[in-house]
Amino acid sequence: MSSVTASPSPSRRVRELLALCFSSVESGGFRELESFVTELVNFLNSLYENVAVNANNELENDVIEVLDEILKVLSSPQVDQDVIDALSFHLPKVTSKFVDLSGRCLHLVEEIVDRFVEACNPRDMLSILCEALDAARCSHSPSTCSTPLLHGLSKVFISIQRRHYEQLKVAVPIVLNILKDISLETDVQVEDLFDKALGIAFSIRDVSSRLNNEEEAKVRCLLGLYVIQITAILSVSIRDKAASCIPLVIQLEPFLTYCGLTHLGLITGNDTEKLISTVAGDDDDDYVTSFPDINLGASLLLIWANISHEVAEAANAALGSDVDELQSNPVKRWQAYGMLKYILSSVDLLWEFRRHAIEFLLDITKGVTSSQCNDEQIDCSHYTPGIYAALQAVTLVIMYAPDADLRKKTFEALKRVLSDIPAPHRFDVLRALVTNSRSPSMTAILLGLVKDSMSESSLQATDCATTDTHVIELVELVLRPPEGGPPLLPDQSDAVMFSFPISVIYVHKTI
């Protein structure tokens, strides 16, 4: 009668492979060590694939026993450093795959990663964990797989002994990439995402507090960019009401003070320019691409303060004084228009953010007259492209806003911002808006604004003959499109025309 030999349990096989790793070092066989480590990693990957296909309680228990066995060996006082170093290059990445099985698995993997962080060279662990995070982006669940890795990375940052800024500069974009991937998950838990991001921020701040001189200033700037970027990531990840995340944003505000940032400096773009120039320098422009949402995040930080006074108070900010400053300073106001366009044009944000951005536009343009922006000593040409882009975003809000009240408020904001453009540039902006409009109704509205602008004294102060010629050319472009075909005539049934009924567009009497 033949007997069947049962295969060893996964934990026993792992114990055997780990024992072979130690014995190979004792005999001086470092090549054998690499071979046994590879065999161990392959076994763990095979176990993960088996669990992924045939998930059940028995397999989950096998995984817990395996992770417990690994942790027990790594925690032994007799463990050889060469073995730990060899294992550290692979085990953080492969064990992190198991964390979504249960809370117990997550806890064990965190302890395994922590053990490597304590026992290995911080610079090596920085590279290892960054590589593992990159791999986690391709996993089935980046959110759970990244948890122990980010936890370990926050400890590694503090353990680094030299060249802090250079190493943080490499790691921060990788962290932001995984956080952004997590934010795009359909079932993302905003609080969990925020906790991961905040842990890294605290670690960077702790590193900065132990430095001095130029390196400390650079780390602070890097921290500022990180906080601004995660503000954008956090805001985009919100699926419900923004108010539910106010307690989270409040925790970010003290970092602004620590980094020397203000809401006014952020909404004008001046603070972000300083941060980027310090971190990127003159020969590292590509690094700026690591912070793709920096302008969105900067403008959102002010809007969050507008949403909640608690947020403003957390940063010791007085939003009212910022509004007063913007109302009285045309240049800063123009800069703010250019920054707000990132919120107004974002399709990933809740409409609530765009509503608050429009209300902020109305606040900073309240009482502003055309005469304030017609100072010949103030050159608006540098800011015109940003204002034009902001106005394009405003027209999109008018067209797609979910309710008539927001469309009407946005239309009022459109008129105010247009009147805030100096006369020599206003018609050029209007012309660009009209010629690039793809909505017949919006084209009609913009032509109405052209008519209104012509009747204002600020525009009449320019050469009338030239103005008449420009208007005639503009209307011809609408009635006879350069690409041919019929003119884009407004449809009375769409949402824009429903909010702003325009039956006849009157143009200057010379037409």
XYZ file of C-alpha atoms in Angstrom, residues 208-438:
231
model
C 13.716 70.127 8.885
C 13.673 71.061 12.569
C 16.999 69.277 13.094
C 18.787 71.090 10.271
C 20.050 74.608 9.843
C 21.094 77.134 7.239
C 20.522 76.472 3.543
C 19.552 72.785 3.765
C 16.883 73.529 6.356
C 15.388 76.230 4.113
C 15.282 73.843 1.171
C 13.609 71.097 3.190
C 10.988 73.616 4.353
C 10.296 74.600 0.748
C 10.011 70.928 -0.217
C 7.583 70.423 2.673
C 5.565 73.435 1.479
C 5.269 71.984 -2.020
C 4.307 68.606 -0.571
C 1.544 70.073 1.605
C 0.152 72.132 -1.282
C 0.146 69.096 -3.575
C -1.569 66.811 -1.055
C -4.201 69.521 -0.527
C -5.096 69.158 -4.199
C -5.027 65.342 -3.974
C -7.197 65.336 -0.855
C -9.715 67.815 -2.302
C -10.104 65.861 -5.544
C -10.666 62.619 -3.619
C -13.733 64.003 -1.802
C -16.850 62.337 -3.155
C -19.445 63.853 -0.813
C -19.575 67.233 0.925
C -16.435 69.300 1.459
C -17.525 70.200 4.992
C -16.898 66.617 6.104
C -13.172 67.078 5.485
C -12.722 70.412 7.265
C -11.155 68.717 10.339
C -8.570 67.144 8.041
C -7.644 70.398 6.290
C -7.322 72.163 9.642
C -4.413 69.839 10.416
C -2.604 71.011 7.269
C -2.841 74.724 7.994
C -0.038 74.892 10.656
C 2.360 73.597 8.018
C 1.710 76.766 5.991
C 2.859 78.912 8.888
C 5.891 76.672 9.458
C 6.864 77.020 5.780
C 6.339 80.801 5.762
C 3.309 80.642 3.449
C 0.207 82.844 3.517
C -3.170 82.532 1.838
C -2.543 85.824 0.026
C 0.835 84.614 -1.216
C -0.721 81.347 -2.365
C -3.696 82.872 -4.226
C -1.437 85.308 -6.069
C 1.016 82.525 -6.962
C 3.945 84.396 -5.413
C 4.540 81.813 -2.681
C 4.474 78.854 -5.053
C 6.940 80.591 -7.368
C 9.341 81.064 -4.457
C 9.026 77.428 -3.412
C 9.549 76.124 -6.925
C 12.530 78.404 -7.612
C 14.197 77.209 -4.397
C 13.550 73.501 -4.923
C 13.875 73.257 -8.706
C 16.569 75.893 -9.179
C 17.709 77.113 -12.564
C 18.772 73.737 -13.975
C 16.081 71.367 -12.738
C 12.853 72.504 -14.376
C 11.800 68.884 -14.933
C 11.414 68.471 -11.183
C 8.447 70.852 -11.227
C 6.483 68.160 -13.080
C 6.571 66.162 -9.827
C 4.003 68.662 -8.500
C 1.436 68.818 -11.335
C -1.361 70.210 -9.164
C 0.635 72.791 -7.235
C -1.379 75.785 -8.483
C -4.659 73.976 -7.903
C -3.601 73.106 -4.362
C -2.430 76.660 -3.623
C -5.735 78.192 -4.710
C -7.692 75.482 -2.874
C -5.971 76.306 0.414
C -7.488 79.785 0.248
C -10.883 78.448 -0.799
C -10.835 76.021 2.142
C -10.306 79.045 4.408
C -13.254 80.670 2.636
C -15.377 77.569 3.249
C -14.542 77.421 6.959
C -13.375 80.099 9.380
C -11.873 77.300 11.481
C -9.427 76.573 8.670
C -8.417 80.243 8.480
C -7.986 80.415 12.249
C -5.764 77.320 12.225
C -3.285 79.237 10.065
C -3.728 82.490 12.002
C -5.067 84.013 8.778
C -7.459 86.919 8.412
C -9.338 86.293 5.183
C -11.033 89.680 5.324
C -7.706 91.507 5.134
C -6.719 89.370 2.127
C -9.913 90.398 0.352
C -9.264 94.057 1.166
C -5.727 93.789 -0.202
C -6.937 92.191 -3.426
C -9.673 94.796 -3.857
C -7.148 97.623 -3.575
C -4.272 96.078 -5.565
C -4.975 95.471 -9.286
C -1.813 93.435 -9.906
C -2.484 91.003 -7.060
C -6.099 90.778 -8.179
C -5.032 89.863 -11.717
C -2.687 87.257 -10.276
C -5.559 85.813 -8.245
C -7.698 85.479 -11.383
C -4.935 83.409 -12.967
C -4.766 81.090 -9.939
C -8.512 80.632 -9.537
C -8.757 79.272 -13.060
C -7.297 75.985 -11.808
C -10.344 75.448 -9.583
C -12.890 76.775 -12.077
C -11.622 74.549 -14.894
C -11.244 71.363 -12.821
C -13.755 68.660 -13.684
C -12.525 66.458 -10.822
C -13.605 68.746 -7.980
C -17.028 68.943 -6.392
C -19.109 71.848 -7.728
C -19.021 73.195 -4.180
C -15.403 74.320 -4.673
C -16.220 76.144 -7.905
C -19.181 77.824 -6.235
C -16.930 79.153 -3.459
C -14.345 80.254 -6.050
C -17.015 82.289 -7.875
C -18.168 83.851 -4.609
C -14.564 84.748 -3.816
C -14.265 86.376 -7.248
C -17.342 88.443 -6.468
C -15.857 89.432 -3.096
C -12.524 90.664 -4.469
C -14.156 92.587 -7.340
C -16.795 94.254 -5.163
C -16.542 98.016 -5.571
C -13.718 97.755 -8.101
C -14.061 100.339 -10.885
C -12.511 100.510 -14.326
C -10.501 103.570 -13.338
C -8.548 101.502 -10.812
C -7.084 99.303 -13.525
C -6.355 101.978 -16.115
C -3.185 103.309 -14.510
C -0.766 103.643 -17.410
C 2.140 102.825 -15.119
C 0.744 99.324 -14.452
C 1.450 96.910 -17.310
C -1.300 94.292 -17.543
C 0.116 92.494 -20.597
C 2.066 90.010 -18.451
C -1.144 88.937 -16.685
C -3.512 88.973 -19.671
C -2.944 85.291 -20.669
C -3.818 84.163 -17.135
C -6.895 86.398 -17.001
C -8.033 85.108 -20.390
C -7.634 81.482 -19.231
C -9.596 82.301 -16.067
C -12.403 83.861 -18.110
C -12.523 80.787 -20.343
C -12.997 78.694 -17.205
C -15.699 81.117 -16.030
C -17.618 80.648 -19.286
C -17.490 76.887 -18.753
C -19.025 77.312 -15.304
C -21.813 79.410 -16.834
C -22.473 76.696 -19.395
C -22.319 73.628 -17.146
C -23.232 74.818 -13.640
C -25.886 72.575 -12.036
C -28.247 75.425 -11.135
C -29.379 78.799 -12.454
C -28.303 80.694 -9.325
C -24.650 79.699 -9.798
C -24.840 80.547 -13.518
C -26.138 84.041 -12.721
C -23.467 84.640 -10.072
C -20.818 83.449 -12.498
C -22.132 85.753 -15.215
C -21.825 88.673 -12.805
C -18.247 87.581 -12.033
C -17.526 87.420 -15.763
C -18.677 91.027 -16.241
C -16.686 92.275 -13.258
C -13.446 90.581 -14.272
C -13.804 91.879 -17.829
C -14.307 95.426 -16.576
C -11.186 94.986 -14.440
C -9.022 94.530 -17.546
C -7.411 97.791 -18.737
C -9.100 99.185 -21.839
C -6.167 98.544 -24.238
C -6.357 94.795 -23.497
C -10.062 94.269 -22.821
C -11.230 94.067 -26.408
C -8.398 91.638 -27.257
C -9.558 89.333 -24.453
C -13.196 89.607 -25.546
C -12.222 88.899 -29.134
C -10.283 85.789 -28.079
C -13.218 84.567 -25.975
C -15.684 85.045 -28.828
C -13.546 83.504 -31.559
C -12.682 80.476 -29.394
C -16.219 79.905 -28.129
C -17.858 76.680 -29.287
